[in-house]
mmCIF file with all atom_site columns, C-alpha atoms in Angstrom:
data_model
loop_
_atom_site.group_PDB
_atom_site.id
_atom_site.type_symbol
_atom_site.label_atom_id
_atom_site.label_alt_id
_atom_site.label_comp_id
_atom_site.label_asym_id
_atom_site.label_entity_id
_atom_site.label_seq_id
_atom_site.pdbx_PDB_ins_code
_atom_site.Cartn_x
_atom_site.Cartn_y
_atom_site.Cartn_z
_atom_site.occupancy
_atom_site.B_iso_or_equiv
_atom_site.pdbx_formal_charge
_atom_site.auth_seq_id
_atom_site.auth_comp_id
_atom_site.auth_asym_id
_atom_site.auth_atom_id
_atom_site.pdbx_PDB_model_num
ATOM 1   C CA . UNK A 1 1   ? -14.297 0.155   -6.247  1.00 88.00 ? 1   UNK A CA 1
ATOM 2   C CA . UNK A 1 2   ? -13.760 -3.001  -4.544  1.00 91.00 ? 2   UNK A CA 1
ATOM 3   C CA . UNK A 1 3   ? -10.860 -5.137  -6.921  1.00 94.00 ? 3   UNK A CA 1
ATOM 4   C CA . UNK A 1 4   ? -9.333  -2.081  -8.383  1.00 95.00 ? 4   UNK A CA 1
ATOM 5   C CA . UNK A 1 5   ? -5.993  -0.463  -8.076  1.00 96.00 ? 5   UNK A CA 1
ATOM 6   C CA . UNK A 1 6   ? -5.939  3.171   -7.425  1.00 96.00 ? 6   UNK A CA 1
ATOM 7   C CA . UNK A 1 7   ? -3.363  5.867   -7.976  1.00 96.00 ? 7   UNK A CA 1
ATOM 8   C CA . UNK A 1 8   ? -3.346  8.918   -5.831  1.00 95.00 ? 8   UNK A CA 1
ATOM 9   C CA . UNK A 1 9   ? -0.609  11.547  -7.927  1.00 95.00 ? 9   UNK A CA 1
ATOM 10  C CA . UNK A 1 10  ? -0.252  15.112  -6.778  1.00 94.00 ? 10  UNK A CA 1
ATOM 11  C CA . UNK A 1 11  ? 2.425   17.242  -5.742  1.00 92.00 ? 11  UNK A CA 1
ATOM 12  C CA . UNK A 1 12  ? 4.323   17.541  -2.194  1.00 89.00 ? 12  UNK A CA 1
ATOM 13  C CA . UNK A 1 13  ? 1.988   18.779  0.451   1.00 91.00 ? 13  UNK A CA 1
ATOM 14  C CA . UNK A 1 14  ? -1.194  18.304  -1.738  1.00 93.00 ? 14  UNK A CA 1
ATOM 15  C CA . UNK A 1 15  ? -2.618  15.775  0.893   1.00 93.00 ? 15  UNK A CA 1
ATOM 16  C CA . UNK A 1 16  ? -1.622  12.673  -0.247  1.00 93.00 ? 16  UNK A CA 1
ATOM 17  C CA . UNK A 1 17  ? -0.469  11.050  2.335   1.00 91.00 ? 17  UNK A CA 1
ATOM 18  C CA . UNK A 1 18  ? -2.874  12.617  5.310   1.00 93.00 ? 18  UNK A CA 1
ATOM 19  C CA . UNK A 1 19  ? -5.845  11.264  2.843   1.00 92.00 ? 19  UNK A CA 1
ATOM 20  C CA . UNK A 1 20  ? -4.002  8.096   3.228   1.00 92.00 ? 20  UNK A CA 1
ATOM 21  C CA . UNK A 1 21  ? -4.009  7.828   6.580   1.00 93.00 ? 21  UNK A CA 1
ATOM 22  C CA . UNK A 1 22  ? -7.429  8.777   6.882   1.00 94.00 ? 22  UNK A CA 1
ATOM 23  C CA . UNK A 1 23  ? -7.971  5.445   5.306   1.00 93.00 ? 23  UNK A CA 1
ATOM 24  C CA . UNK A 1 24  ? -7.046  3.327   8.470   1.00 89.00 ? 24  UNK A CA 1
ATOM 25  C CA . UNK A 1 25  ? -8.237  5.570   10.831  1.00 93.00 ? 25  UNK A CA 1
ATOM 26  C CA . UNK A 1 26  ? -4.536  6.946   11.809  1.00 93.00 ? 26  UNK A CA 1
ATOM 27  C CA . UNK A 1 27  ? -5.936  10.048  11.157  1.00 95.00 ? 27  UNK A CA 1
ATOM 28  C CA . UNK A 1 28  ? -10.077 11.507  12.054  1.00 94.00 ? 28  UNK A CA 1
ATOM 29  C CA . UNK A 1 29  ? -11.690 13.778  9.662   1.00 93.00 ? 29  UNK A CA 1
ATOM 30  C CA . UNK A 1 30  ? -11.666 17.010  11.673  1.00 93.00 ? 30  UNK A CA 1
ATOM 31  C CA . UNK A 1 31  ? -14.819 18.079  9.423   1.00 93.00 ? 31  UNK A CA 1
ATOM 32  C CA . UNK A 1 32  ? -16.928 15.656  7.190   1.00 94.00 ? 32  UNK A CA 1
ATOM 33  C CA . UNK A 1 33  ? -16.501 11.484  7.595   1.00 95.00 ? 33  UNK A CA 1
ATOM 34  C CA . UNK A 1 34  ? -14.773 8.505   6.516   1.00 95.00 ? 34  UNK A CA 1
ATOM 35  C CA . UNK A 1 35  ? -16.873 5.192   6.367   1.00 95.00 ? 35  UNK A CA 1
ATOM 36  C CA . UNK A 1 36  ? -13.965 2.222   5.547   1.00 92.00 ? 36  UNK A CA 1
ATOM 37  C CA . UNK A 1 37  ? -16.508 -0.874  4.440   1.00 90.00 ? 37  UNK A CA 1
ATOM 38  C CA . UNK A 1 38  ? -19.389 1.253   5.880   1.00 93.00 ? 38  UNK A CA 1
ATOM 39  C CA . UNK A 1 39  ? -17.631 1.418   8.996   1.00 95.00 ? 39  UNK A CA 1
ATOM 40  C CA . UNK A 1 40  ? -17.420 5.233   10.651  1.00 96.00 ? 40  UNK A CA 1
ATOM 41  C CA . UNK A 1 41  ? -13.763 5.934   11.400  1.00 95.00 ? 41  UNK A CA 1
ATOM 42  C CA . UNK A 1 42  ? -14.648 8.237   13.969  1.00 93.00 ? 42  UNK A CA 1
ATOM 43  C CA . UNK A 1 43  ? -16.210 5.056   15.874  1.00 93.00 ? 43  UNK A CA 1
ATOM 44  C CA . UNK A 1 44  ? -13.407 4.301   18.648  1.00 90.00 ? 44  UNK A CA 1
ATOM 45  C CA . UNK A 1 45  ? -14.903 1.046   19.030  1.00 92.00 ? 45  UNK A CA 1
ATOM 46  C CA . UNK A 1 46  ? -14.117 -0.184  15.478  1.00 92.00 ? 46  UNK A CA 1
ATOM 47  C CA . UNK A 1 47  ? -11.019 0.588   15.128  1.00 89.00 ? 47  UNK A CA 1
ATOM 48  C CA . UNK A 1 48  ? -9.751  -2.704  15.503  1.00 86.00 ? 48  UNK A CA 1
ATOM 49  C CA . UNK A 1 49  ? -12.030 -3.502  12.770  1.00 89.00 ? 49  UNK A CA 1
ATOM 50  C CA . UNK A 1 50  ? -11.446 -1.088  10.778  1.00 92.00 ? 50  UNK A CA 1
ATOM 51  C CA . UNK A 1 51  ? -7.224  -1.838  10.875  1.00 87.00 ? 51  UNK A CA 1
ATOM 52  C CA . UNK A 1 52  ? -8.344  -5.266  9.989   1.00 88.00 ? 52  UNK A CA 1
ATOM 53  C CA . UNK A 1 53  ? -10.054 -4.131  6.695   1.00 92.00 ? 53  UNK A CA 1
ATOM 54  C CA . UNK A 1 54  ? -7.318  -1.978  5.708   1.00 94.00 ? 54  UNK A CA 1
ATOM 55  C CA . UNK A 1 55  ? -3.315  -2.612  5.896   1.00 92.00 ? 55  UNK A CA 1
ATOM 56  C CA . UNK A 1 56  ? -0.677  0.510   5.274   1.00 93.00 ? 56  UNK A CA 1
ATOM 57  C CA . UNK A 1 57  ? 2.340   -0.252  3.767   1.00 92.00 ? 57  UNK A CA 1
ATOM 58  C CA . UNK A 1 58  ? 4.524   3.084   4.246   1.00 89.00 ? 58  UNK A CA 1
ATOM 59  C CA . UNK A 1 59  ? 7.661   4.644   2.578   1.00 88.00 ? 59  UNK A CA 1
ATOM 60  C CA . UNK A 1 60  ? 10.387  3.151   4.838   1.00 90.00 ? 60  UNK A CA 1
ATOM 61  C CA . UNK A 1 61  ? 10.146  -0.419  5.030   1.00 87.00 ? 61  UNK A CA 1
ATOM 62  C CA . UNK A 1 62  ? 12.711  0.022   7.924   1.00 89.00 ? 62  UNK A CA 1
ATOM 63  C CA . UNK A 1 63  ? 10.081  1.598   9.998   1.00 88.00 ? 63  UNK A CA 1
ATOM 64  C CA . UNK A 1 64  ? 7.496   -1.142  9.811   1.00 88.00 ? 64  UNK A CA 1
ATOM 65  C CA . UNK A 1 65  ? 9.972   -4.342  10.537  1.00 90.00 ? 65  UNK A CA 1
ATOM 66  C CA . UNK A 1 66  ? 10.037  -5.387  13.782  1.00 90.00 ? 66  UNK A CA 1
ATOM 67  C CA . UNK A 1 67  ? 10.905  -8.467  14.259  1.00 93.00 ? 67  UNK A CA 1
ATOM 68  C CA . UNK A 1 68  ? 14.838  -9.752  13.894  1.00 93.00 ? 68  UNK A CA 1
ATOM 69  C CA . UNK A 1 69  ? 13.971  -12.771 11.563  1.00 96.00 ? 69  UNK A CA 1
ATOM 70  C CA . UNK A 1 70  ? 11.734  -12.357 7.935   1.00 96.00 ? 70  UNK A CA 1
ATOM 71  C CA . UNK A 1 71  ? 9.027   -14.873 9.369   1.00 96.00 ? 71  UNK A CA 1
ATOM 72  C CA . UNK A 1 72  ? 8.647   -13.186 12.888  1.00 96.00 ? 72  UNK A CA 1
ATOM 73  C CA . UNK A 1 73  ? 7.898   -9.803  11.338  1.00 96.00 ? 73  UNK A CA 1
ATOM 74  C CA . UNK A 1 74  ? 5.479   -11.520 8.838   1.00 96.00 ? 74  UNK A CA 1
ATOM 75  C CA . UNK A 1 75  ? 3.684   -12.985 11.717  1.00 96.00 ? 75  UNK A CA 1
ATOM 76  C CA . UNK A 1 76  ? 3.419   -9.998  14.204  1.00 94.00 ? 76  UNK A CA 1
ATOM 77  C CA . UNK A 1 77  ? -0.099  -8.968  12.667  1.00 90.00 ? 77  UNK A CA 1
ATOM 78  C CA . UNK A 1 78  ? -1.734  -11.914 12.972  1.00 92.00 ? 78  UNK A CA 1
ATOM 79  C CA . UNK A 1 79  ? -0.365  -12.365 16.351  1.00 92.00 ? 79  UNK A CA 1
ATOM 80  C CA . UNK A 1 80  ? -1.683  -8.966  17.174  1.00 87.00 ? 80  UNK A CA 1
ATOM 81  C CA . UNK A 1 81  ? -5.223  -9.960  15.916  1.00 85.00 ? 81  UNK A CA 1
ATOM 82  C CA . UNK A 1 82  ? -5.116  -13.028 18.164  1.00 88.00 ? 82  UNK A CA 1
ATOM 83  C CA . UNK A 1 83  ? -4.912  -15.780 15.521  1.00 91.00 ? 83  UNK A CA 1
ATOM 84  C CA . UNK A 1 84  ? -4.397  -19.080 16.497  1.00 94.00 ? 84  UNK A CA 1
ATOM 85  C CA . UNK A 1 85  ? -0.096  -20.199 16.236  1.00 94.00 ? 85  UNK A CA 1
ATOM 86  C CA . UNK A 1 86  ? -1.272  -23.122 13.620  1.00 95.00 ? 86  UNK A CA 1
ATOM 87  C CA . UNK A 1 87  ? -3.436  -20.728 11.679  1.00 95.00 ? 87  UNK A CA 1
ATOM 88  C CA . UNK A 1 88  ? -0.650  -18.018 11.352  1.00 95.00 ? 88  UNK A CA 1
ATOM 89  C CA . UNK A 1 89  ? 1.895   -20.632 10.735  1.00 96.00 ? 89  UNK A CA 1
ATOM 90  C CA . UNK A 1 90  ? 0.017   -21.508 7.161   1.00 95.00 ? 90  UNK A CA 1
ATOM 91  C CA . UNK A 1 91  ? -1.067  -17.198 6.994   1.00 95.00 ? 91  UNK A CA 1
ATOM 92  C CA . UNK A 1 92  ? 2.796   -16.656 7.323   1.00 96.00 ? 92  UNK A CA 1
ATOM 93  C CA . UNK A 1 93  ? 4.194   -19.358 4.490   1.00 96.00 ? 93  UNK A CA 1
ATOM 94  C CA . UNK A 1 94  ? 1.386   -18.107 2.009   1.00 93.00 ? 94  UNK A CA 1
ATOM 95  C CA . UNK A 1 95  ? 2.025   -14.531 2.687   1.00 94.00 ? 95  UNK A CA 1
ATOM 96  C CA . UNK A 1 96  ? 5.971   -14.909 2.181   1.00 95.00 ? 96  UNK A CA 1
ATOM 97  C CA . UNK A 1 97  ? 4.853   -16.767 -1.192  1.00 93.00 ? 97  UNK A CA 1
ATOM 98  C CA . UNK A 1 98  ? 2.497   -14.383 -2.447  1.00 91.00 ? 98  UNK A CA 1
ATOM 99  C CA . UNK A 1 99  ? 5.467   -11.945 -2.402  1.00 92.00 ? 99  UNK A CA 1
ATOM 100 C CA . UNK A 1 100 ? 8.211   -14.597 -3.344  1.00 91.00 ? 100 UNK A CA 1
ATOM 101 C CA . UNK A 1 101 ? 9.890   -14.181 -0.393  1.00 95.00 ? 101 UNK A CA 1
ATOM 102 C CA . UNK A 1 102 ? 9.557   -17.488 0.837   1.00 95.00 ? 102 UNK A CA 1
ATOM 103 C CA . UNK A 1 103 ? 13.194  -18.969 0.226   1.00 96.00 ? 103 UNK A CA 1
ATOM 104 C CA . UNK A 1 104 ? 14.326  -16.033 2.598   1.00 96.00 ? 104 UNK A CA 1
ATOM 105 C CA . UNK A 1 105 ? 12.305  -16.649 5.749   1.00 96.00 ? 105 UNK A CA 1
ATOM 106 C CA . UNK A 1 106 ? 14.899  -17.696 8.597   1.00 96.00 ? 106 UNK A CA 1
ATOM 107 C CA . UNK A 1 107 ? 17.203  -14.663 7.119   1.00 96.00 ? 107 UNK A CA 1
ATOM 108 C CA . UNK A 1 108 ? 17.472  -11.324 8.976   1.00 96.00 ? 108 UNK A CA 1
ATOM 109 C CA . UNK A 1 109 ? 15.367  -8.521  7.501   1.00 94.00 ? 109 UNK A CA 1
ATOM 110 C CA . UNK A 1 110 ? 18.567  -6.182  8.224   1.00 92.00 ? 110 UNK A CA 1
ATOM 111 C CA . UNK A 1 111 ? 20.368  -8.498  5.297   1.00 94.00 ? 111 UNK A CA 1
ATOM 112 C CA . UNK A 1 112 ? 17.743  -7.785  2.811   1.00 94.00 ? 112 UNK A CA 1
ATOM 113 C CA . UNK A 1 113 ? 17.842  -5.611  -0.476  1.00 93.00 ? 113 UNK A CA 1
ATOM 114 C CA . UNK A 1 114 ? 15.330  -2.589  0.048   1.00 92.00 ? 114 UNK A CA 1
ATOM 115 C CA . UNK A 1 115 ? 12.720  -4.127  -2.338  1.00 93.00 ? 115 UNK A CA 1
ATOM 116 C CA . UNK A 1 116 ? 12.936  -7.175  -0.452  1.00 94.00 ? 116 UNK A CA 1
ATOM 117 C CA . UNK A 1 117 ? 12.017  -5.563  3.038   1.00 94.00 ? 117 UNK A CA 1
ATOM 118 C CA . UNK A 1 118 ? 9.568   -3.065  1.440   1.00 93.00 ? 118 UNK A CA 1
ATOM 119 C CA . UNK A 1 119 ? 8.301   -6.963  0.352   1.00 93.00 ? 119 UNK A CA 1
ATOM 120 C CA . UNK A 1 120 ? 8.434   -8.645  3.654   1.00 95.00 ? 120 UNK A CA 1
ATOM 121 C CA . UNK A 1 121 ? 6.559   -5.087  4.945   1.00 93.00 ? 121 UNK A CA 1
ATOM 122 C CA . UNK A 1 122 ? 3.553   -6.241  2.424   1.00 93.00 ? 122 UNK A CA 1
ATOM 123 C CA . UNK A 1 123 ? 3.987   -9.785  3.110   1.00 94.00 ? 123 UNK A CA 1
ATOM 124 C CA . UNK A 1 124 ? 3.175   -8.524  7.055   1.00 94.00 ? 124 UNK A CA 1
ATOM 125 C CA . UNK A 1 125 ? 0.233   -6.920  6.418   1.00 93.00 ? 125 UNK A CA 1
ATOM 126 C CA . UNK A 1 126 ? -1.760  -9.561  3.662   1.00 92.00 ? 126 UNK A CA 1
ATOM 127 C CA . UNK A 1 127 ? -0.803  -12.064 6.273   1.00 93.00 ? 127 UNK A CA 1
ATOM 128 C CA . UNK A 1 128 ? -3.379  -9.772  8.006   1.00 91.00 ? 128 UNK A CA 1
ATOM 129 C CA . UNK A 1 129 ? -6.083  -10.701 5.252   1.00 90.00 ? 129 UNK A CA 1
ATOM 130 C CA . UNK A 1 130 ? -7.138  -6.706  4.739   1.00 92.00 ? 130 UNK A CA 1
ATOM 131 C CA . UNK A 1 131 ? -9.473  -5.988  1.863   1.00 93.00 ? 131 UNK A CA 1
ATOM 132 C CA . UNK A 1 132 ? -7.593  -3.237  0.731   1.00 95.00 ? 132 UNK A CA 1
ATOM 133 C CA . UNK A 1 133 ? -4.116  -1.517  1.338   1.00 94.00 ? 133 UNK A CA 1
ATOM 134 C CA . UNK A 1 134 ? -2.382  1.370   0.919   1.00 95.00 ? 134 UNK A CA 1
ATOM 135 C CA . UNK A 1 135 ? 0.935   1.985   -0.348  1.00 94.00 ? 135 UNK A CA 1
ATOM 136 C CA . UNK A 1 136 ? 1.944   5.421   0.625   1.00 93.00 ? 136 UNK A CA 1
ATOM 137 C CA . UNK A 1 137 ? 5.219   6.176   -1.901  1.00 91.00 ? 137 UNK A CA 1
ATOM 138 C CA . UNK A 1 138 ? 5.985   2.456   -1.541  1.00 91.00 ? 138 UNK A CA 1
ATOM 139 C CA . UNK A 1 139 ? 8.726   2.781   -3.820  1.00 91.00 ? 139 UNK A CA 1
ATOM 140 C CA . UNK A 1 140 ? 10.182  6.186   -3.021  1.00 88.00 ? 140 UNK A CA 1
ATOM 141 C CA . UNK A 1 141 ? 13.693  4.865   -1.150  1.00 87.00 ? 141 UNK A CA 1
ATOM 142 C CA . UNK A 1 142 ? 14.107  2.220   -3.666  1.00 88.00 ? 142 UNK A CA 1
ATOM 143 C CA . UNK A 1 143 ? 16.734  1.450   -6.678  1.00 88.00 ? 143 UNK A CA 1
ATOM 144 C CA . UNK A 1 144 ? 15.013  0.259   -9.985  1.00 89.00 ? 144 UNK A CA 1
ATOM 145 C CA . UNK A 1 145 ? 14.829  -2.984  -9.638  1.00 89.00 ? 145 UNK A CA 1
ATOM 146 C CA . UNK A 1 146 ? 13.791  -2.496  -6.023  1.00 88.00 ? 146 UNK A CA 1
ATOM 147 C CA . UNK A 1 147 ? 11.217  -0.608  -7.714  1.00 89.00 ? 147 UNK A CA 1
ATOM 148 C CA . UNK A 1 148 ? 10.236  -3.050  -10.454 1.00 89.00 ? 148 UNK A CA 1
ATOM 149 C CA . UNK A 1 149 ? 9.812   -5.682  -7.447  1.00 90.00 ? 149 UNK A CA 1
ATOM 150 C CA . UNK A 1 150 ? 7.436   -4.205  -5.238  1.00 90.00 ? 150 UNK A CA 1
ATOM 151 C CA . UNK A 1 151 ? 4.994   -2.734  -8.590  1.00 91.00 ? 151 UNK A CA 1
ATOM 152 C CA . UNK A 1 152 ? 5.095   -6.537  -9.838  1.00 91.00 ? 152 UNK A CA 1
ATOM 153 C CA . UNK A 1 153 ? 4.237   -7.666  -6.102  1.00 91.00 ? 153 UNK A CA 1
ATOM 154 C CA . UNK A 1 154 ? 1.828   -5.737  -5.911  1.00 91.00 ? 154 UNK A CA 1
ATOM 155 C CA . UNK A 1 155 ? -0.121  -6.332  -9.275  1.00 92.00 ? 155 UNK A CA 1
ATOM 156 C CA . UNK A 1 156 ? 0.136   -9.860  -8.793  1.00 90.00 ? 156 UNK A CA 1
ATOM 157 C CA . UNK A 1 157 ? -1.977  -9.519  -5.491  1.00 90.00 ? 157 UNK A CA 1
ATOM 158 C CA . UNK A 1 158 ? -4.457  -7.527  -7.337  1.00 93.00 ? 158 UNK A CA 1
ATOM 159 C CA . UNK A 1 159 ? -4.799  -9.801  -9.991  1.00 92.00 ? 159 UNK A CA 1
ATOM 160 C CA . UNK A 1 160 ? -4.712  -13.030 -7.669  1.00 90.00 ? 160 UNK A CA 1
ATOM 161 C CA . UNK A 1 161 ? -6.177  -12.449 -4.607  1.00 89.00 ? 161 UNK A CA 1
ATOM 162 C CA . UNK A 1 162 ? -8.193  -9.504  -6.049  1.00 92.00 ? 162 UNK A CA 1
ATOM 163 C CA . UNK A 1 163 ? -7.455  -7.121  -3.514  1.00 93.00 ? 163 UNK A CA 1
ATOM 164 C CA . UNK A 1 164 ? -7.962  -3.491  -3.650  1.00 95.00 ? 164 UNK A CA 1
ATOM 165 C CA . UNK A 1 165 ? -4.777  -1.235  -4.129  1.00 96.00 ? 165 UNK A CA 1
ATOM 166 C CA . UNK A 1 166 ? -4.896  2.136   -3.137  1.00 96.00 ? 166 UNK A CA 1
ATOM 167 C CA . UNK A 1 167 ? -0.625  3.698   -4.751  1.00 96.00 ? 167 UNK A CA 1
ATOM 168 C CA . UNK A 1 168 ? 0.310   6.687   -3.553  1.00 95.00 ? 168 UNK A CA 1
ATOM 169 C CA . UNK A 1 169 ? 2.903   7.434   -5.971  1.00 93.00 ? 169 UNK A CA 1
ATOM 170 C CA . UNK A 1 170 ? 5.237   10.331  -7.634  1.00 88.00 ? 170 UNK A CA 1
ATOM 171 C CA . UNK A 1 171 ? 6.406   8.613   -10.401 1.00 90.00 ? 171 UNK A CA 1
ATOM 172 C CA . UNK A 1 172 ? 4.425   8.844   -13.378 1.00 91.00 ? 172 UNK A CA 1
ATOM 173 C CA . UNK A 1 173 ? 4.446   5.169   -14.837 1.00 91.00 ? 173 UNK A CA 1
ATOM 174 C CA . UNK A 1 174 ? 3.402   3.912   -11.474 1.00 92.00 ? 174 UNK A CA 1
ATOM 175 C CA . UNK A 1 175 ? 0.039   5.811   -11.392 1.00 93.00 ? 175 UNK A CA 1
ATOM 176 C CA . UNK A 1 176 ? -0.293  4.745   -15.444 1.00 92.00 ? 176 UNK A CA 1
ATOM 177 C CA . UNK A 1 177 ? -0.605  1.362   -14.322 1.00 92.00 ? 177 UNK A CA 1
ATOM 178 C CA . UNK A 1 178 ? -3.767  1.583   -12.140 1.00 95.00 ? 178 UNK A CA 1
ATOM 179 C CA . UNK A 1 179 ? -7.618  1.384   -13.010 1.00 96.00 ? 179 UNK A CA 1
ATOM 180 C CA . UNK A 1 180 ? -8.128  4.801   -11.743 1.00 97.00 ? 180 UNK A CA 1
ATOM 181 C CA . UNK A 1 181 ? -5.509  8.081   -11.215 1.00 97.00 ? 181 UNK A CA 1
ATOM 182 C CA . UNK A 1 182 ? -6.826  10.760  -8.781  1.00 96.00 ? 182 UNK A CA 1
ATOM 183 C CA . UNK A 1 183 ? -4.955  14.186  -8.370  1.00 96.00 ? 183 UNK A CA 1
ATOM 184 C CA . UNK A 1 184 ? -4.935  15.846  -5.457  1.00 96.00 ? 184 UNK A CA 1
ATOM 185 C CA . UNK A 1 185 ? -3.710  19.565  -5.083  1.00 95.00 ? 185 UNK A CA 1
ATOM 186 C CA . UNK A 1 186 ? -4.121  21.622  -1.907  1.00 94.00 ? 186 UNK A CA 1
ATOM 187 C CA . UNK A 1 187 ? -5.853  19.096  0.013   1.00 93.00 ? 187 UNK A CA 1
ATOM 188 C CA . UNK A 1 188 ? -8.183  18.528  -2.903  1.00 93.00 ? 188 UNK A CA 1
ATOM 189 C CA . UNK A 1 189 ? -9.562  16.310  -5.341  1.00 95.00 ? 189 UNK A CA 1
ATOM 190 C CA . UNK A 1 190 ? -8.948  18.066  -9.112  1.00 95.00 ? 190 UNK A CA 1
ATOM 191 C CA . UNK A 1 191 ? -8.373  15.380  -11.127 1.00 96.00 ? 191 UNK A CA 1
ATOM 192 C CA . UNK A 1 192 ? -10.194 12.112  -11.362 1.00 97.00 ? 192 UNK A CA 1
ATOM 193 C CA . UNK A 1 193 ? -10.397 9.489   -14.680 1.00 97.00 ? 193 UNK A CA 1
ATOM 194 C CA . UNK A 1 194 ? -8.884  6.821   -16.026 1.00 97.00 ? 194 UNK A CA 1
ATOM 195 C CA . UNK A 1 195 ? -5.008  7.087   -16.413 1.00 95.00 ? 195 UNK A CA 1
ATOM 196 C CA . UNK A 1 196 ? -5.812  7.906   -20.585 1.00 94.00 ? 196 UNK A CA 1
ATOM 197 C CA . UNK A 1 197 ? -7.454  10.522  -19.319 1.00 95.00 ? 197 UNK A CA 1
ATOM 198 C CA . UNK A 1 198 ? -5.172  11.924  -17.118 1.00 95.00 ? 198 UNK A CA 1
ATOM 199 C CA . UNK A 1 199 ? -2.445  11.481  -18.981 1.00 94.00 ? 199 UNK A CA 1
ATOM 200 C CA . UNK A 1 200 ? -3.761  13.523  -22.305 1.00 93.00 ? 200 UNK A CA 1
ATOM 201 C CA . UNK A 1 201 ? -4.006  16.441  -20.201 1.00 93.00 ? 201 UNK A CA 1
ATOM 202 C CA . UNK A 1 202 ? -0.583  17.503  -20.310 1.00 92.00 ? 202 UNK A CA 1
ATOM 203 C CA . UNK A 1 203 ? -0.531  20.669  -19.634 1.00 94.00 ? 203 UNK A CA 1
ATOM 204 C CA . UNK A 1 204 ? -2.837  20.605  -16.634 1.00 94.00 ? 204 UNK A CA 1
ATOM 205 C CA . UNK A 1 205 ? -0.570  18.165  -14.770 1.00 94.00 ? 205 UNK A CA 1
ATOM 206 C CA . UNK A 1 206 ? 2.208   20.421  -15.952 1.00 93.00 ? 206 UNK A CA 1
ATOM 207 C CA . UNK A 1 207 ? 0.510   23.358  -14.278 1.00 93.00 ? 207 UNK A CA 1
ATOM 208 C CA . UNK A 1 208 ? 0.901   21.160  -11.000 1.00 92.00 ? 208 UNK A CA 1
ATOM 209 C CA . UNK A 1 209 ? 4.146   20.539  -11.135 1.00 91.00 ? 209 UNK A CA 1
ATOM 210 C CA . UNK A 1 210 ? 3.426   16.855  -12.856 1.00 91.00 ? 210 UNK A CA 1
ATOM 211 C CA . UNK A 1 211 ? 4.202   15.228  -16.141 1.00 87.00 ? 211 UNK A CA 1
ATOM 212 C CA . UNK A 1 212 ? 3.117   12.243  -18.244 1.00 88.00 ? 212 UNK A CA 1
ATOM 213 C CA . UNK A 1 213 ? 5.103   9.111   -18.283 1.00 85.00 ? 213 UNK A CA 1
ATOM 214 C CA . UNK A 1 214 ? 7.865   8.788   -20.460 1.00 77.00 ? 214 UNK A CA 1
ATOM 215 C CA . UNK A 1 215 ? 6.456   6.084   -22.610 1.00 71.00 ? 215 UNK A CA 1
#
């Protein structure tokens, strides 16, 4: 639903992560479809669009920086899209804002604290203006406070901006946090509620190698 943050739990190899790249059209349905904003993924010709609707943020911020300076990374998307230099110039400052980043925009990403480049990685792609994106195990490679960073980035874009979160997580208390926490096991669906719901059925998660957060 369009404004609401999602949590996608299951154990290793249960799909998570090839449902979420399904979402952007890195991956085709080899059976069945995927309509992104009633777009057909399958549809070469949208792709573009459909990359536009949707921005992955993935486990290794390392992987997704490009650029040598904070605000040249930010602004390779928009560049990409063809965006004129004044309009990614004000796309780039609000971006680096939204994530409080802003103060460190002429440093070198290769400086940064791993939350802070897993936040210049999600500065990059709402400087994009998606509709939704997808955090696949944002937080996986990341200290606690790294951690703590990137969850309270990216509530405060859901709440602000109203943009719909799709966290791929393994850590219980991230998935506690969203509107909605889907399970996935074997490449299925088996779980699908609210996170009170989830959560009360202990020993079902514990059956899939889950648990319920510690609080």
């Amino acid at each position: 639903e369009e404004g609401s943050v999602y949590g996608f739990l299951g154990p290793n190899g249960s799909g998570k992560s090839t449902m979420a790249k399904h979402f952007n059209a890195i991956l085709l349905p080899s059976g069945g479809k995927v309509y992104v904003c009633g777009i057909d993924t399958a549809d070469e010709e949208k792709i573009f669009e459909i990359r536009k609707q949707v921005g992955m943020v993935f486990q290794n911020p390392d992987n997704q920086i490009v650029a040598t300076v904070v605000e040249e990374d930010v602004a390779f998307g928009p560049e990409n899209l063809g965006i004129e230099p004044q309009e990614i110039r004000k796309r780039v400052d609000k971006s680096l804002e939204a994530v409080d980043m802003i103060d460190f925009a002429k440093n070198a990403p290769h400086n940064l604290s791993g939350g802070q480049k897993q936040r210049v990685a999600i500065a990059g792609i709402i400087a994009m203006k998606p509709s939704c994106i997808v955090l696949d195990e944002p937080t996986a490679m990341l200290d606690p406070s790294g951690r703590r960073e990137v969850l309270e980035t990216v509530r405060r874009l859901n709440r602000e901006s109203g943009i719909t979160i799709v966290l791929i997580t393994h850590y219980m208390d991230e998935a506690a946090m969203a509107d909605r926490v889907i399970v996935m096991n074997e490449g299925k669906i088996c779980m699908d509620d609210a996170p009170a719901g989830i959560f009360l059925q202990r020993d079902r998660l514990l059956e899939l190698g889950l648990d319920v957060p510690q609080v």
